[in-house]
Short mmCIF file of N, CA and C in Angstrom, two decimals:
data_model
loop_
_atom_site.label_atom_id
_atom_site.label_comp_id
_atom_site.label_asym_id
_atom_site.label_seq_id
_atom_site.Cartn_x
_atom_site.Cartn_y
_atom_site.Cartn_z
N UNK A 1201 146.15 95.52 189.50
CA UNK A 1201 146.02 95.72 190.35
C UNK A 1201 147.67 95.70 191.29
N UNK A 1202 148.06 97.61 192.09
CA UNK A 1202 149.37 97.71 192.42
C UNK A 1202 149.00 97.22 193.61
N UNK A 1203 150.04 96.37 194.68
CA UNK A 1203 150.02 96.39 196.15
C UNK A 1203 150.89 97.18 196.35
N UNK A 1204 150.25 97.49 197.94
CA UNK A 1204 151.03 98.47 198.77
C UNK A 1204 151.56 97.92 199.99
N UNK A 1205 152.84 98.39 200.10
CA UNK A 1205 152.88 98.41 201.84
C UNK A 1205 154.01 99.54 202.04
N UNK A 1206 153.92 99.68 203.51
CA UNK A 1206 154.55 101.03 203.58
C UNK A 1206 156.32 101.33 203.01
N UNK A 1207 156.84 99.87 202.88
CA UNK A 1207 157.89 99.67 202.83
C UNK A 1207 158.14 99.43 201.49
N UNK A 1208 156.64 99.23 200.12
CA UNK A 1208 156.80 99.45 199.47
C UNK A 1208 155.79 99.19 197.99
N UNK A 1209 155.88 99.62 197.03
CA UNK A 1209 154.75 98.93 196.27
C UNK A 1209 155.57 98.27 194.77
N UNK A 1210 154.38 97.44 194.73
CA UNK A 1210 154.62 96.52 193.80
C UNK A 1210 153.75 96.28 192.48
N UNK A 1211 154.12 96.57 191.48
CA UNK A 1211 153.17 97.18 189.98
C UNK A 1211 153.07 95.90 188.98
N UNK A 1212 151.71 95.44 188.83
CA UNK A 1212 152.04 94.59 187.72
C UNK A 1212 152.90 94.36 186.56
N UNK A 1213 152.48 95.80 186.12
CA UNK A 1213 153.70 96.41 184.59
C UNK A 1213 153.90 97.37 184.91
N UNK A 1214 155.03 98.17 184.15
CA UNK A 1214 155.38 99.02 183.99
C UNK A 1214 154.58 100.22 183.77
N UNK A 1215 153.68 100.23 182.90
CA UNK A 1215 152.89 100.86 182.99
C UNK A 1215 151.70 101.81 183.95
N UNK A 1216 151.62 100.84 185.14
CA UNK A 1216 150.71 101.30 185.98
C UNK A 1216 151.54 102.27 186.82
N UNK A 1217 153.11 102.08 186.26
CA UNK A 1217 154.10 102.96 187.29
C UNK A 1217 154.08 104.97 187.14
N UNK A 1218 153.88 105.52 187.70
CA UNK A 1218 153.44 106.90 187.75
C UNK A 1218 154.85 107.10 186.58
N UNK A 1219 154.29 107.97 185.98
CA UNK A 1219 154.91 108.61 184.53
C UNK A 1219 156.33 109.07 184.79
N UNK A 1220 157.00 109.85 185.84
CA UNK A 1220 158.30 110.19 186.14
C UNK A 1220 159.04 108.76 186.39
N UNK A 1221 158.28 108.19 187.32
CA UNK A 1221 159.19 106.65 187.13
C UNK A 1221 159.59 106.18 186.07
N UNK A 1222 158.20 105.50 184.98
CA UNK A 1222 158.40 105.41 183.68
C UNK A 1222 159.68 106.36 182.75
N UNK A 1223 159.30 107.10 183.19
CA UNK A 1223 160.36 107.72 182.18
C UNK A 1223 161.62 107.32 182.91
N UNK A 1224 161.74 107.88 184.16
CA UNK A 1224 163.56 107.12 184.55
C UNK A 1224 163.96 105.71 184.43
N UNK A 1225 162.89 104.69 184.48
CA UNK A 1225 163.28 103.63 183.76
C UNK A 1225 163.83 103.66 182.25
N UNK A 1226 163.15 104.31 181.72
CA UNK A 1226 163.57 104.25 179.96
C UNK A 1226 164.77 104.56 180.00
N UNK A 1227 165.61 106.35 180.93
CA UNK A 1227 166.51 106.32 181.08
C UNK A 1227 167.98 105.43 181.37
N UNK A 1228 167.09 104.50 181.92
CA UNK A 1228 168.35 103.85 182.47
C UNK A 1228 168.21 102.60 181.45
N UNK A 1229 166.99 102.19 180.70
CA UNK A 1229 167.61 101.20 179.50
C UNK A 1229 168.59 102.11 178.35
N UNK A 1230 168.60 103.33 178.27
CA UNK A 1230 168.89 103.52 177.19
C UNK A 1230 170.82 103.62 177.76
N UNK A 1231 170.92 103.96 179.26
CA UNK A 1231 172.40 103.29 179.24
C UNK A 1231 172.84 101.91 179.04
N UNK A 1232 171.88 101.32 179.41
CA UNK A 1232 172.61 100.20 178.65
C UNK A 1232 173.29 99.80 177.29
N UNK A 1233 173.38 100.88 176.97
CA UNK A 1233 173.94 100.71 175.28
C UNK A 1233 175.70 101.12 175.74
N UNK A 1234 175.72 101.52 177.27
CA UNK A 1234 177.11 101.88 177.58
C UNK A 1234 177.44 100.69 177.96
N UNK A 1235 177.31 99.62 178.20
CA UNK A 1235 177.71 98.78 179.07
C UNK A 1235 178.66 97.39 178.60
N UNK A 1236 179.69 97.59 179.41
CA UNK A 1236 180.95 96.69 178.72
C UNK A 1236 180.87 95.83 179.96
N UNK A 1237 180.13 94.42 178.70
CA UNK A 1237 179.73 93.10 179.39
C UNK A 1237 180.12 92.18 178.54
N UNK A 1238 181.20 92.04 177.91
CA UNK A 1238 181.92 90.72 177.30
C UNK A 1238 181.77 89.79 178.15
N UNK A 1239 182.20 89.23 179.14
CA UNK A 1239 182.40 88.17 179.76
C UNK A 1239 181.15 87.47 180.31
N UNK A 1240 180.07 88.43 180.87
CA UNK A 1240 178.71 88.25 181.42
C UNK A 1240 177.42 88.15 180.18
N UNK A 1241 177.77 88.59 179.55
CA UNK A 1241 177.05 89.47 177.87
C UNK A 1241 175.50 89.62 179.10
N UNK A 1242 175.96 90.38 180.42
CA UNK A 1242 173.97 90.85 181.07
C UNK A 1242 174.52 92.17 181.20
N UNK A 1243 173.52 93.14 180.34
CA UNK A 1243 173.70 94.34 180.43
C UNK A 1243 172.76 94.81 181.43
N UNK A 1244 173.05 96.06 182.61
CA UNK A 1244 172.53 96.72 183.62
C UNK A 1244 173.12 98.14 183.00
N UNK A 1245 171.65 98.68 183.14
CA UNK A 1245 172.09 100.03 183.16
C UNK A 1245 170.86 100.68 184.60
N UNK A 1246 171.65 102.24 185.42
CA UNK A 1246 170.51 102.76 186.22
C UNK A 1246 170.73 103.58 185.68
N UNK A 1247 169.86 104.81 186.26
CA UNK A 1247 169.22 106.15 186.02
C UNK A 1247 168.97 106.85 187.37
N UNK A 1248 169.58 107.75 188.13
CA UNK A 1248 169.46 108.27 189.49
C UNK A 1248 168.21 109.73 189.05
N UNK A 1249 167.19 109.61 189.81
CA UNK A 1249 166.93 111.76 189.76
C UNK A 1249 167.34 112.28 191.07
N UNK A 1250 167.71 113.33 190.37
CA UNK A 1250 168.53 114.32 192.09
C UNK A 1250 167.43 115.35 192.09
N UNK A 1251 167.40 115.66 193.13
CA UNK A 1251 166.42 116.82 193.64
C UNK A 1251 166.10 117.88 192.81
N UNK A 1252 167.29 117.93 191.69
CA UNK A 1252 167.46 119.32 190.87
C UNK A 1252 166.42 118.88 189.61
N UNK A 1253 166.30 117.75 189.49
CA UNK A 1253 165.82 117.11 188.32
C UNK A 1253 166.40 116.84 187.15
N UNK A 1254 167.71 116.71 187.55
CA UNK A 1254 168.81 116.37 186.73
C UNK A 1254 168.87 114.24 186.70
N UNK A 1255 169.60 113.92 185.71
CA UNK A 1255 168.94 112.42 185.86
C UNK A 1255 170.51 112.09 185.42
N UNK A 1256 171.00 111.34 186.66
CA UNK A 1256 172.67 110.67 186.34
C UNK A 1256 172.41 109.47 185.93
N UNK A 1257 173.04 109.13 184.84
CA UNK A 1257 173.46 106.85 184.30
C UNK A 1257 174.74 106.78 184.40
N UNK A 1258 174.26 105.49 184.63
CA UNK A 1258 174.92 104.46 184.76
C UNK A 1258 175.21 103.48 184.27
N UNK A 1259 176.43 102.17 183.39
CA UNK A 1259 176.11 100.80 183.21
C UNK A 1259 177.25 100.05 183.72
N UNK A 1260 176.84 98.61 183.65
CA UNK A 1260 178.04 98.28 184.34
C UNK A 1260 179.16 98.15 183.43
N UNK A 1261 180.38 97.82 184.16
CA UNK A 1261 181.99 98.18 183.35
C UNK A 1261 182.32 96.66 183.69
N UNK A 1262 182.81 95.67 183.12
CA UNK A 1262 183.18 94.02 183.34
C UNK A 1262 184.79 94.17 182.97
N UNK A 1263 185.72 93.72 184.03
CA UNK A 1263 186.75 93.34 183.20
C UNK A 1263 186.83 92.24 183.65
N UNK A 1264 188.47 91.33 182.80
CA UNK A 1264 188.92 90.25 182.88
C UNK A 1264 188.82 89.97 184.02
N UNK A 1265 189.43 90.49 184.86
CA UNK A 1265 189.33 90.09 186.46
C UNK A 1265 188.19 90.77 187.40
N UNK A 1266 187.65 89.82 187.14
CA UNK A 1266 185.98 90.13 187.69
C UNK A 1266 186.10 91.26 189.06
N UNK A 1267 186.84 91.12 189.84
CA UNK A 1267 186.65 92.24 190.88
C UNK A 1267 187.12 93.23 190.69
N UNK A 1268 187.42 93.88 189.80
CA UNK A 1268 187.65 95.13 189.14
C UNK A 1268 186.87 95.76 188.50
N UNK A 1269 185.80 95.22 188.25
CA UNK A 1269 184.19 95.66 187.53
C UNK A 1269 183.89 96.49 188.17
N UNK A 1270 182.77 96.78 188.00
CA UNK A 1270 182.00 98.15 188.72
C UNK A 1270 179.92 97.69 188.75
N UNK A 1271 179.43 97.66 189.00
CA UNK A 1271 178.01 97.51 188.79
C UNK A 1271 176.99 99.10 187.79
N UNK A 1272 176.50 98.99 187.34
CA UNK A 1272 175.77 100.55 186.78
C UNK A 1272 174.94 101.13 187.69
N UNK A 1273 175.01 100.71 189.30
CA UNK A 1273 174.03 101.61 190.12
C UNK A 1273 175.26 102.14 190.91
N UNK A 1274 176.28 101.61 191.02
CA UNK A 1274 177.35 102.36 191.88
C UNK A 1274 178.08 103.04 190.82
N UNK A 1275 178.12 102.74 189.53
CA UNK A 1275 179.14 104.13 188.58
C UNK A 1275 178.17 105.06 189.07
N UNK A 1276 176.88 105.22 189.05
CA UNK A 1276 175.93 106.13 188.65
C UNK A 1276 176.11 107.00 190.22
N UNK A 1277 176.04 106.54 190.75
CA UNK A 1277 176.01 106.96 192.52
C UNK A 1277 177.12 107.54 192.52
N UNK A 1278 178.72 106.61 192.46
CA UNK A 1278 179.57 107.32 192.59
C UNK A 1278 180.05 108.78 191.57
N UNK A 1279 179.39 108.98 190.38
CA UNK A 1279 179.07 109.94 189.68
C UNK A 1279 178.87 111.07 190.08
N UNK A 1280 177.47 110.52 190.54
CA UNK A 1280 176.85 111.32 191.31
C UNK A 1280 177.51 112.26 192.52
N UNK A 1281 178.00 110.98 193.48
CA UNK A 1281 178.88 112.25 194.17
C UNK A 1281 180.39 112.79 194.14
N UNK A 1282 180.77 112.88 192.44
CA UNK A 1282 181.43 113.12 192.51
C UNK A 1282 181.22 114.33 191.54
N UNK A 1283 180.29 114.40 190.88
CA UNK A 1283 179.58 115.82 190.14
C UNK A 1283 178.94 116.85 190.75
N UNK A 1284 178.29 115.74 191.53
CA UNK A 1284 176.73 117.08 192.52
C UNK A 1284 176.98 116.58 193.94
N UNK A 1285 177.95 116.51 194.40
CA UNK A 1285 178.01 115.96 195.85
C UNK A 1285 176.63 116.74 196.98
N UNK A 1286 176.07 117.77 196.92
CA UNK A 1286 175.37 118.73 197.56
C UNK A 1286 173.85 118.47 197.02
N UNK A 1287 173.36 117.39 195.82
CA UNK A 1287 172.29 117.56 195.43
C UNK A 1287 172.08 115.96 195.92
N UNK A 1288 170.42 116.09 196.26
CA UNK A 1288 170.35 114.89 196.81
C UNK A 1288 169.81 113.60 196.08
N UNK A 1289 170.10 112.68 195.67
CA UNK A 1289 169.50 111.58 194.91
C UNK A 1289 168.15 111.55 195.92
N UNK A 1290 166.93 111.27 194.74
CA UNK A 1290 165.66 111.18 195.20
C UNK A 1290 165.61 109.45 194.57
N UNK A 1291 165.72 108.70 193.63
CA UNK A 1291 165.46 107.61 192.70
C UNK A 1291 166.14 107.32 192.15
N UNK A 1292 166.90 106.18 192.12
CA UNK A 1292 167.34 105.03 191.35
C UNK A 1292 166.26 104.21 190.74
N UNK A 1293 166.53 103.72 189.28
CA UNK A 1293 166.38 102.61 188.46
C UNK A 1293 166.96 102.07 187.83
N UNK A 1294 167.10 100.96 188.31
CA UNK A 1294 167.56 99.79 188.01
C UNK A 1294 166.90 99.15 186.78
N UNK A 1295 167.80 98.85 185.29
CA UNK A 1295 167.13 97.81 184.38
C UNK A 1295 168.56 96.23 184.08
N UNK A 1296 167.76 95.07 183.74
CA UNK A 1296 169.06 94.68 183.42
C UNK A 1296 168.34 93.83 182.12
N UNK A 1297 169.10 92.93 181.31
CA UNK A 1297 168.86 91.80 179.91
C UNK A 1297 169.69 91.63 179.72
N UNK A 1298 169.48 90.72 179.01
CA UNK A 1298 170.83 89.88 178.64
C UNK A 1298 171.35 90.27 176.83
N UNK A 1299 172.65 90.86 176.73
CA UNK A 1299 172.94 91.25 175.23
C UNK A 1299 171.98 90.73 174.64
N UNK A 1300 171.65 91.06 172.96
CA UNK A 1300 171.14 91.18 171.84
C UNK A 1300 169.40 90.47 172.21
N UNK A 1301 169.07 91.08 173.58
CA UNK A 1301 167.33 90.81 173.55
C UNK A 1301 167.19 91.96 174.00
N UNK A 1302 165.65 91.73 173.76
CA UNK A 1302 164.62 93.21 174.63
C UNK A 1302 164.04 93.21 175.52
N UNK A 1303 164.06 91.85 176.45
CA UNK A 1303 163.11 91.28 177.68
C UNK A 1303 164.08 92.05 178.61
N UNK A 1304 163.45 92.84 179.61
CA UNK A 1304 163.95 93.22 180.70
C UNK A 1304 163.98 91.90 181.61
N UNK A 1305 165.03 91.46 182.26
CA UNK A 1305 165.51 90.74 183.64
C UNK A 1305 165.08 90.94 185.01
N UNK A 1306 164.86 90.19 185.88
CA UNK A 1306 164.53 90.64 187.64
C UNK A 1306 166.27 90.60 187.60
N UNK A 1307 166.41 91.71 188.38
CA UNK A 1307 167.57 91.98 188.78
C UNK A 1307 167.43 93.08 189.67
N UNK A 1308 167.32 92.58 191.08
CA UNK A 1308 167.68 93.71 192.11
C UNK A 1308 169.11 94.20 192.17
N UNK A 1309 169.13 95.37 192.46
CA UNK A 1309 171.04 95.38 193.28
C UNK A 1309 171.41 94.43 193.84
N UNK A 1310 172.68 94.35 194.03
CA UNK A 1310 173.58 93.61 194.59
C UNK A 1310 174.09 93.98 196.04
N UNK A 1311 174.89 93.19 196.59
CA UNK A 1311 175.15 93.35 198.40
C UNK A 1311 176.00 94.93 198.03
N UNK A 1312 176.69 95.26 197.51
CA UNK A 1312 177.45 96.12 197.45
C UNK A 1312 177.05 96.98 196.90
N UNK A 1313 176.17 97.04 196.26
CA UNK A 1313 175.09 98.18 195.50
C UNK A 1313 173.82 98.72 196.26
N UNK A 1314 173.58 97.63 197.27
CA UNK A 1314 172.85 98.17 198.77
C UNK A 1314 173.32 99.00 199.43
N UNK A 1315 174.35 98.74 200.16
CA UNK A 1315 175.32 98.65 200.70
C UNK A 1315 175.52 100.51 200.15
N UNK A 1316 176.21 100.85 199.07
CA UNK A 1316 176.28 102.20 198.83
C UNK A 1316 175.47 102.95 198.59
N UNK A 1317 174.05 102.60 197.80
CA UNK A 1317 173.22 103.57 198.45
C UNK A 1317 172.66 103.80 200.10
N UNK A 1318 172.81 102.25 201.06
CA UNK A 1318 172.48 102.89 201.98
C UNK A 1318 173.15 104.06 203.06
N UNK A 1319 174.45 103.99 202.31
CA UNK A 1319 175.52 104.70 202.73
C UNK A 1319 175.11 106.52 202.55
N UNK A 1320 174.89 106.38 200.71
CA UNK A 1320 174.24 107.89 200.52
C UNK A 1320 172.70 108.13 200.89
N UNK A 1321 172.38 107.32 201.67
CA UNK A 1321 170.66 107.54 202.32
C UNK A 1321 171.40 108.42 203.52
N UNK A 1322 172.37 107.56 204.20
CA UNK A 1322 173.17 108.75 205.67
C UNK A 1322 173.40 109.67 205.07
N UNK A 1323 174.00 109.84 204.41
CA UNK A 1323 175.76 110.63 204.01
C UNK A 1323 174.26 112.23 203.82
N UNK A 1324 172.70 112.30 202.92
CA UNK A 1324 172.34 113.09 202.42
C UNK A 1324 171.10 113.27 203.84
N UNK A 1325 171.17 112.27 204.27
CA UNK A 1325 169.88 112.31 205.88
C UNK A 1325 168.53 112.45 205.06
N UNK A 1326 168.50 111.45 203.91
CA UNK A 1326 166.74 111.17 202.85
C UNK A 1326 166.86 109.83 202.39
N UNK A 1327 165.72 109.64 202.15
CA UNK A 1327 165.61 108.31 201.58
C UNK A 1327 165.61 108.13 200.26
N UNK A 1328 166.26 107.33 199.28
CA UNK A 1328 166.44 107.26 198.18
C UNK A 1328 165.45 105.84 197.90
N UNK A 1329 164.51 106.19 197.15
CA UNK A 1329 163.54 105.30 196.20
C UNK A 1329 164.29 104.36 195.59
N UNK A 1330 163.98 103.14 195.43
CA UNK A 1330 164.93 102.08 194.41
C UNK A 1330 163.56 101.41 193.54
N UNK A 1331 163.70 101.26 192.36
CA UNK A 1331 162.90 100.67 191.15
C UNK A 1331 163.72 99.38 190.36
N UNK A 1332 163.19 98.29 190.51
CA UNK A 1332 163.67 97.58 189.54
C UNK A 1332 162.55 96.59 189.40
N UNK A 1333 162.82 95.56 188.20
CA UNK A 1333 161.67 94.34 187.65
C UNK A 1333 161.96 93.50 189.00
N UNK A 1334 160.66 93.26 189.26
CA UNK A 1334 160.84 92.15 190.01
C UNK A 1334 160.99 90.47 189.83
N UNK A 1335 159.86 90.37 188.59
CA UNK A 1335 159.94 89.20 188.39
C UNK A 1335 159.45 89.08 186.68
N UNK A 1336 158.30 88.22 186.10
CA UNK A 1336 157.95 88.34 185.14
C UNK A 1336 157.68 89.54 184.09
N UNK A 1337 156.69 89.99 185.25
CA UNK A 1337 155.70 91.03 184.55
C UNK A 1337 156.33 92.39 185.51
N UNK A 1338 156.64 92.63 186.62
CA UNK A 1338 155.59 93.05 188.28
C UNK A 1338 157.06 93.84 188.19
N UNK A 1339 156.78 95.15 188.71
CA UNK A 1339 157.95 95.62 189.06
C UNK A 1339 158.23 96.02 190.56
N UNK A 1340 158.80 96.62 191.39
CA UNK A 1340 158.72 97.22 192.53
C UNK A 1340 159.50 98.51 192.45
N UNK A 1341 158.65 99.63 193.90
CA UNK A 1341 159.55 100.61 194.26
C UNK A 1341 159.44 101.20 195.12
N UNK A 1342 160.95 100.53 196.22
CA UNK A 1342 160.90 100.60 197.63
C UNK A 1342 160.61 102.38 198.26
N UNK A 1343 161.01 102.21 199.52
CA UNK A 1343 160.53 104.16 199.92
C UNK A 1343 162.04 104.42 200.13
N UNK A 1344 162.52 102.76 200.13
CA UNK A 1344 164.13 103.27 200.82
C UNK A 1344 165.16 102.25 200.51
N UNK A 1345 166.39 102.69 200.11
CA UNK A 1345 167.44 101.46 199.95
C UNK A 1345 167.22 100.62 201.32
N UNK A 1346 167.20 101.05 202.98
CA UNK A 1346 167.37 100.26 203.67
C UNK A 1346 166.23 99.34 203.73
N UNK A 1347 165.25 99.30 203.32
CA UNK A 1347 164.47 98.34 202.88
C UNK A 1347 164.99 97.49 202.26
N UNK A 1348 165.98 97.25 201.47
CA UNK A 1348 166.74 96.29 200.91
C UNK A 1348 167.70 95.61 201.53
N UNK A 1349 168.05 96.37 202.41
CA UNK A 1349 168.89 95.92 203.77
C UNK A 1349 168.96 96.05 204.88
N UNK A 1350 168.06 95.57 205.04
CA UNK A 1350 167.83 96.13 207.02
C UNK A 1350 168.53 95.64 207.80
N UNK A 1351 169.37 94.78 208.11
CA UNK A 1351 170.65 94.79 209.05
C UNK A 1351 171.74 94.83 208.69
N UNK A 1352 171.82 96.39 208.14
CA UNK A 1352 172.68 96.87 207.99
C UNK A 1352 174.25 96.97 208.57
N UNK A 1353 175.54 97.34 207.96
CA UNK A 1353 176.77 98.14 208.51
C UNK A 1353 176.84 99.50 208.03
N UNK A 1354 177.03 100.50 209.08
CA UNK A 1354 177.48 101.50 208.62
C UNK A 1354 177.97 102.46 209.70
N UNK A 1355 178.43 104.02 210.10
CA UNK A 1355 179.38 104.06 210.70
C UNK A 1355 178.96 104.16 212.14
N UNK A 1356 177.57 103.70 212.52
CA UNK A 1356 177.85 103.12 213.69
C UNK A 1356 178.25 102.45 214.37
N UNK A 1357 178.79 101.41 213.14
CA UNK A 1357 179.31 100.23 213.80
C UNK A 1357 180.80 100.20 213.71
N UNK A 1358 181.15 101.45 213.42
CA UNK A 1358 182.77 101.62 213.45
C UNK A 1358 183.30 101.89 214.91
#
C-alpha cells in the first residue's frame, strides 16, 4: 500500500507506481549502460520527461580527478537545458546499481544535483517530480525538487 503526503508518495514496490513513471524508471535503467564509472563501479542513470513527452537520459561520468566527473542527473538536466531550453521538465527518475549486478540500490540525488534541480524549477517556474529508490523495496516520488532541499540557496540570496 502506498503512503501519501502533500510532499511525496512512497510506493512499496515499483509495480505500485503509475505506468508512465515505471516507464521513466525503465528509461533511466537503459541509461545505466552508458555510465563511465571505472573508479566507483557505481552506475547511475537518470531519465527526465519533458512537457512535450520527450525523454532525455543521462548517466554518471567519472574522472580520475573526482571533481571533474558529473552525476547522471546533471548530465540529463544540462542536456535538456542545452537542447530544449524552452521545454519544461515534468519528472526525473534516477536509478543506481553496482556494476555487474541487477539489483537497484537506494540512491537519492546528491546535494549538488538537488541544487541544480531546484534551479531548473525556478527557471521554468514549475515543479519537477523526482523519483528514486528509497530502500530495499520502496520507491519515492516527490512533488518537487524543493522537497529534497528545503533550505536552499537561490537567486534571492544573491
